Coordinates of C-alpha atoms and ligand atoms in Angstrom, one line a residue:
X1 CA -3.0 -2.5 -28.3
X2 CA -5.7 -1.3 -26.0
X3 CA -7.1 2.0 -27.3
X4 CA -9.1 2.9 -24.3
X5 CA -8.0 5.9 -22.2
X6 CA -6.1 5.5 -18.9
X7 CA -5.0 8.0 -16.2
X8 CA -3.1 7.8 -13.0
X9 CA -4.5 9.9 -10.2
X10 CA -1.9 11.1 -7.7
X11 CA 1.6 12.1 -8.8
X12 CA 3.6 11.1 -5.7
X13 CA 6.4 8.5 -6.0
X14 CA 4.1 5.5 -6.8
X15 CA 1.8 7.4 -9.1
X16 CA 4.7 8.7 -11.1
X17 CA 6.3 5.3 -11.3
X18 CA 3.1 3.6 -12.4
X19 CA 2.5 6.4 -14.9
X20 CA 6.0 5.8 -16.4
X21 CA 5.2 2.0 -16.6
X22 CA 1.8 2.4 -18.1
X23 CA 2.9 5.1 -20.6
X24 CA 5.2 2.5 -22.3
X25 CA 2.5 0.8 -24.3
X26 CA 0.1 3.6 -24.9
X27 CA -0.5 7.2 -23.8
X28 CA -1.3 7.3 -20.1
X29 CA -2.5 10.6 -18.5
X30 CA -1.6 11.7 -15.0
X31 CA -3.1 14.2 -12.6
X32 CA -2.5 15.5 -9.1
X33 CA -3.7 18.3 -6.8
X34 CA -0.9 20.6 -8.0
X35 CA 0.1 21.0 -11.6
X36 CA 3.3 19.0 -12.3
X37 CA 5.7 19.1 -15.2
X38 CA 5.1 15.5 -16.3
X39 CA 4.4 14.2 -19.8
X40 CA 0.7 13.8 -20.4
X41 CA -0.3 15.8 -17.3
X42 CA -4.0 16.7 -17.4
X43 CA -6.5 18.3 -15.1
X44 CA -8.6 16.1 -12.8
X45 CA -11.7 16.4 -14.9
X46 CA -9.9 15.1 -18.0
X47 CA -8.5 12.2 -15.9
X48 CA -11.8 11.3 -14.5
X49 CA -13.3 11.0 -18.0
X50 CA -10.8 8.2 -18.8
X51 CA -12.1 4.6 -19.1
X52 CA -9.4 3.3 -16.7
X53 CA -8.1 5.0 -13.5
X54 CA -5.2 4.0 -11.4
X55 CA -5.6 5.7 -8.0
X56 CA -2.3 6.3 -6.1
X57 CA -3.1 8.6 -3.2
X58 CA -2.4 7.8 0.5
X59 CA -4.9 5.4 2.1
X60 CA -6.0 7.9 4.8
X61 CA -7.0 10.5 2.1
X62 CA -9.1 8.2 -0.1
X63 CA -12.5 8.6 1.6
X64 CA -12.4 12.4 1.5
X65 CA -10.9 12.4 -2.0
X66 CA -13.7 10.2 -3.3
X67 CA -16.4 12.2 -1.6
X68 CA -15.0 15.5 -2.9
X69 CA -14.0 14.5 -6.4
X70 CA -15.3 11.2 -7.7
X71 CA -18.3 10.6 -9.9
X72 CA -18.8 7.0 -11.1
X73 CA -19.4 6.9 -14.8
X74 CA -18.5 3.3 -15.4
X75 CA -14.7 3.7 -15.0
X76 CA -12.6 0.7 -14.2
X77 CA -10.4 1.4 -11.2
X78 CA -7.0 0.0 -10.0
X79 CA -6.2 1.0 -6.5
X80 CA -2.5 1.4 -5.8
X81 CA -2.6 2.5 -2.1
X82 CA -1.5 0.2 0.8
X83 CA -3.1 1.0 4.1
X84 CA -6.1 0.7 6.4
X85 CA -8.2 3.8 7.4
X86 CA -7.2 4.7 10.9
X87 CA -10.3 6.6 11.9
X88 CA -12.7 3.8 11.1
X89 CA -10.6 0.6 10.7
X90 CA -12.2 0.1 7.3
X91 CA -10.3 -1.6 4.5
X92 CA -10.0 0.3 1.3
X93 CA -12.2 -2.0 -0.6
X94 CA -15.0 -1.2 1.9
X95 CA -14.5 2.5 1.4
X96 CA -14.5 2.2 -2.4
X97 CA -17.6 -0.1 -2.3
X98 CA -19.8 3.0 -1.7
X99 CA -18.5 4.6 -4.9
X100 CA -17.6 1.8 -7.4
X101 CA -19.2 -1.6 -8.1
X102 CA -17.0 -4.6 -7.0
X103 CA -16.6 -5.9 -10.6
X104 CA -15.1 -2.5 -11.6
X105 CA -12.3 -2.4 -9.1
X106 CA -8.9 -4.1 -8.6
X107 CA -6.1 -3.7 -6.1
X108 CA -2.4 -3.9 -7.1
X109 CA 0.0 -5.5 -4.7
X110 CA 3.4 -7.0 -4.5
X111 CA 7.0 -5.9 -4.1
X112 CA 7.5 -2.7 -6.0
X113 CA 9.7 0.2 -4.9
X114 CA 8.6 3.1 -7.0
X115 CA 12.3 4.1 -7.4
X116 CA 13.0 0.9 -9.3
X117 CA 9.8 0.8 -11.3
X118 CA 10.5 4.3 -12.7
X119 CA 13.9 3.0 -14.0
X120 CA 12.2 0.2 -15.8
X121 CA 13.7 -2.5 -13.6
X122 CA 11.8 -5.9 -13.7
X123 CA 9.2 -6.8 -11.1
X124 CA 6.2 -9.0 -10.6
X125 CA 2.9 -7.7 -9.3
X126 CA -0.6 -9.0 -8.6
X127 CA -3.8 -7.5 -9.7
X128 CA -6.5 -8.6 -7.2
X129 CA -10.1 -8.4 -8.3
X130 CA -13.2 -10.5 -8.3
X131 CA -13.4 -9.9 -12.1
X132 CA -11.0 -11.9 -14.2
X133 CA -12.2 -9.8 -17.2
X134 CA -11.0 -6.6 -15.4
X135 CA -7.7 -8.3 -14.7
X136 CA -7.2 -9.1 -18.4
X137 CA -8.1 -5.5 -19.3
X138 CA -5.6 -3.9 -16.9
X139 CA -3.0 -6.5 -17.6
X140 CA -2.8 -5.3 -21.2
X141 CA -1.6 -1.8 -20.1
X142 CA 1.4 -3.2 -18.3
X143 CA 4.8 -3.1 -20.0
X144 CA 7.1 -6.1 -20.6
X145 CA 9.3 -5.4 -17.6
X146 CA 6.3 -5.9 -15.2
X147 CA 4.9 -9.5 -15.0
X148 CA 1.4 -9.5 -13.7
X149 CA -0.5 -12.2 -11.9
X150 CA -4.2 -12.6 -11.2
X151 CA -5.8 -13.2 -7.8
X152 CA -9.3 -12.8 -6.6
X153 CA -8.2 -12.4 -3.0
X154 CA -8.8 -8.7 -2.6
X155 CA -8.9 -8.7 1.2
X156 CA -5.8 -10.8 1.4
X157 CA -3.8 -8.5 -0.9
X158 CA -5.1 -5.5 0.9
X159 CA -4.2 -6.7 4.4
X160 CA -0.8 -8.0 3.3
X161 CA 0.1 -4.7 1.6
X162 CA -1.1 -2.6 4.6
X163 CA 0.3 -4.9 7.4
X164 CA 3.8 -5.2 5.9
X165 CA 4.2 -1.4 6.3
X166 CA 3.8 -1.8 10.0
X167 CA 6.2 -4.7 10.1
X168 CA 8.7 -2.7 8.1
X169 CA 8.6 -0.1 10.8
X170 CA 9.3 -2.9 13.4
X171 CA 12.2 -4.2 11.3
X172 CA 13.7 -0.7 11.0
X173 CA 13.5 -0.4 14.8
X174 CA 15.3 -3.8 15.1
X175 CA 18.1 -2.6 12.7
X176 CA 18.3 0.8 14.5
X177 CA 18.8 -0.9 17.8
X178 CA 21.5 -3.1 16.4
X179 CA 19.8 -6.3 17.5
X180 CA 21.4 -8.4 14.8
X181 CA 20.3 -10.3 11.7
X182 CA 19.0 -13.3 13.8
X183 CA 16.5 -11.0 15.6
X184 CA 15.5 -9.3 12.4
X185 CA 14.8 -12.5 10.5
X186 CA 12.8 -13.8 13.5
X187 CA 10.8 -10.6 13.7
X188 CA 10.0 -10.7 10.0
X189 CA 9.1 -14.4 10.1
X190 CA 6.8 -14.0 13.1
X191 CA 5.4 -10.8 11.5
X192 CA 4.4 -12.9 8.4
X193 CA 2.6 -15.4 10.7
X194 CA 1.0 -12.5 12.5
X195 CA -0.3 -10.8 9.3
X196 CA -1.5 -14.1 8.0
X197 CA -3.5 -14.7 11.2
X198 CA -5.0 -11.2 11.0
X199 CA -5.9 -11.7 7.4
X200 CA -7.4 -15.1 7.9
X201 CA -9.8 -13.6 10.5
X202 CA -11.1 -11.3 7.8
X203 CA -11.6 -14.0 5.2
X204 CA -8.3 -13.7 3.4
X205 CA -6.8 -16.7 1.6
X206 CA -3.8 -17.8 3.6
X207 CA -1.8 -18.6 0.5
X208 CA -1.7 -14.9 -0.5
X209 CA 0.6 -14.3 2.5
X210 CA 3.3 -16.5 1.2
X211 CA 3.2 -15.1 -2.3
X212 CA 4.1 -11.8 -3.9
X213 CA 1.5 -9.7 -2.0
X214 CA 2.6 -11.1 1.4
X215 CA 6.1 -12.5 1.8
X216 CA 7.3 -10.8 -1.4
X217 CA 6.4 -7.3 -0.3
X218 CA 7.3 -7.9 3.3
X219 CA 10.8 -9.2 2.6
X220 CA 11.4 -6.3 0.3
X221 CA 10.1 -3.6 2.6
X222 CA 11.4 -4.9 5.9
X223 CA 14.9 -5.3 4.6
X224 CA 15.7 -2.0 2.9
X225 CA 16.3 1.6 3.7
X226 CA 14.6 2.3 0.4
X227 CA 11.4 1.7 2.4
X228 CA 9.9 4.9 4.0
X229 CA 8.3 2.7 6.7
X230 CA 11.6 1.0 7.5
X231 CA 13.3 4.5 7.7
X232 CA 10.6 5.6 10.2
X233 CA 11.6 2.6 12.3
X234 CA 15.3 3.5 12.1
X235 CA 14.4 7.0 13.4
X236 CA 12.2 5.7 16.2
X237 CA 15.1 3.5 17.4
X238 CA 17.2 6.6 17.6
X239 CA 14.6 8.1 19.9
X240 CA 13.7 10.8 17.3
X241 CA 10.2 12.3 17.6
X242 CA 7.7 10.9 15.1
X243 CA 6.8 14.4 13.8
X244 CA 10.4 15.1 13.1
X245 CA 10.9 11.8 11.3
X246 CA 7.8 12.4 9.1
X247 CA 8.9 15.9 8.2
X248 CA 12.3 14.7 7.3
X249 CA 10.8 11.9 5.2
X250 CA 8.5 14.2 3.3
X251 CA 6.5 11.3 1.9
X252 CA 3.8 9.0 3.2
X253 CA 4.7 6.2 5.5
X254 CA 1.4 4.3 5.6
X255 CA 2.5 2.0 8.5
X256 CA 2.2 4.8 11.0
X257 CA -1.6 5.3 10.7
X258 CA -2.2 1.6 9.7
X259 CA -0.8 0.6 13.1
X260 CA -3.7 2.5 14.8
X261 CA -6.2 0.6 12.6
X262 CA -4.6 -2.8 13.4
X263 CA -4.5 -2.1 17.1
X264 CA -8.2 -1.2 17.1
X265 CA -9.3 -4.0 14.9
X266 CA -7.3 -6.7 16.7
X267 CA -8.7 -5.5 20.0
X268 CA -12.3 -5.5 18.7
X269 CA -11.9 -8.9 17.0
X270 CA -9.6 -10.4 19.7
X271 CA -6.8 -11.2 17.3
X272 CA -3.2 -11.8 18.6
X273 CA -1.1 -9.1 16.9
X274 CA 1.9 -8.5 19.3
X275 CA 4.3 -6.9 16.8
X276 CA 1.9 -4.5 15.4
X277 CA 0.7 -3.5 18.9
X278 CA 4.3 -2.8 20.0
X279 CA 4.8 -0.7 16.9
X280 CA 1.7 1.3 17.8
X281 CA 3.0 1.8 21.3
X282 CA 6.5 2.8 20.2
X283 CA 4.9 5.4 17.8
X284 CA 3.1 6.7 20.9
X285 CA 6.2 7.0 23.0
X286 CA 7.0 3.6 24.4
X287 CA 10.8 3.0 24.7
X288 CA 11.7 0.5 21.9
X289 CA 13.9 -1.4 24.3
X290 CA 10.9 -2.0 26.6
X291 CA 9.0 -3.3 23.6
X292 CA 11.7 -5.7 22.8
X293 CA 11.6 -7.0 26.3
X294 CA 7.9 -7.4 26.2
X295 CA 8.0 -9.2 22.8
X296 CA 10.6 -11.7 24.0
X297 CA 8.6 -12.3 27.2
X298 CA 5.1 -12.8 25.8
Ligands
LIG301 N1 6.4 4.5 -3.2 C1 6.3 3.2 -3.4 O1 7.3 2.5 -3.7 C2 5.0 2.5 -3.3 C3 3.9 3.1 -2.7 N2 2.7 2.5 -2.6 C4 1.5 3.1 -2.0 O2 1.0 4.1 -2.8 C5 0.4 5.2 -2.0 C6 1.0 6.5 -2.4 O3 2.4 6.4 -2.1 P1 3.4 7.4 -2.7 O4 3.0 7.9 -4.1 O5 4.7 6.7 -2.7 O6 3.4 8.6 -1.7 P2 4.0 10.1 -1.8 O7 4.1 10.6 -0.5 O8 5.2 10.1 -2.7 O9 2.8 10.8 -2.6 C7 1.5 10.9 -2.2 C8 0.7 11.7 -3.2 O10 -0.6 11.8 -2.9 C9 -1.1 13.1 -3.0 N3 -2.2 13.4 -2.1 C10 -2.1 13.4 -0.7 N4 -3.2 13.7 -0.2 C11 -4.1 13.8 -1.2 C12 -5.5 14.2 -1.3 N5 -6.2 14.4 -0.3 N6 -6.0 14.3 -2.6 C13 -5.3 14.1 -3.7 N7 -4.0 13.7 -3.6 C14 -3.4 13.6 -2.4 C15 0.2 14.0 -2.7 O11 0.0 15.2 -3.3 C16 1.3 13.1 -3.3 O12 1.4 13.5 -4.7 C17 0.6 4.8 -0.6 O13 -0.5 4.1 -0.1 C18 1.8 3.8 -0.7 O14 1.8 2.8 0.4 C19 2.5 1.2 -3.1 C20 3.6 0.6 -3.7 C21 4.9 1.2 -3.8
LIG302 O1 5.1 -0.7 -0.7 C1 6.2 -0.4 -1.1 C2 7.0 -1.3 -1.9 O2 6.3 -2.5 -2.3 C3 6.9 0.8 -0.6 O3 7.1 0.8 0.7 P1 7.4 2.1 1.6 O4 6.1 2.9 1.5 O5 7.7 1.6 2.9 O6 8.5 2.8 0.9

């Protein structure tokens, strides 16, 4: 039993599910901006004093959250967010690098709807970190119903986790337009190739894209209305306004902002990312039927 203290920061859907899981083996604290009626809820200062932190706040908020709140005191960090910063195109590990040494940080990835984790249903996840020691330390906190794997491919896991959200939007659009299962499977398969190509450009290990972090999470998210990103796609196919969709959703759909980052990065680095580019354009008003025509043509 690990006697070190651990806290989850961010009490959204994923933060609460991870807190439930990590609280099985030993006491796990949780904190958020507003006080919540959750077991072991503490204020931010108490959470930041813990030895291990699991940070589950939306990707676009991380830089400002770190600047405003974080003081490094040797804590070991597990990042649970999946996204790329839209304003800069920086990956989360690049943002965290200014605040935490690389050997103190890991990224959790893989197929994991919070709604299932919080019920204790089984799943398999990857802890991605350059430090095998850090993996072993975090692994000990996870309950029996979560199988953890080790990978040192931080950038691969990060890109896969972020990119699949954009592809889930595309898949939701496909479903919403009633294009059929053939089209959807083709889109998801080509999406997997696309995100692997993108990842390879930034030094990711190609094999990460066919494992839990890539195909695993993509197949989950791009095939289920449990995914917020998928539901954004369904709404876009019905010609709903993005603002309206996001208000109705009431939770984060990282693929929306991540599509901006991918569009900018692929342009800057000359990477072929046709599906993500069409998602970006649909979000910005292009008719999804025109996008379909352009995807089939090019
Ligand atoms: N929900 C899921 O099944 C999974 C979510 N994730 C990822 O986890 C991250 C969080 O997602 P969810 O918890 O599901 O979203 P959510 O929308 O349910 O909750 C987000 C939480 O972040 C907090 N937050 C927002 N801005 C903040 C700020 N500036 N400072 C502090 N806290 C802030 C909100 O108060 C809220 O509690 C996302 O990157 C998501 O992609 C990853 C795996 C599974
Ligand atoms: O990342 C997730 C599951 O692994 C959750 O996906 P959504 O954010 O689309 O719901």
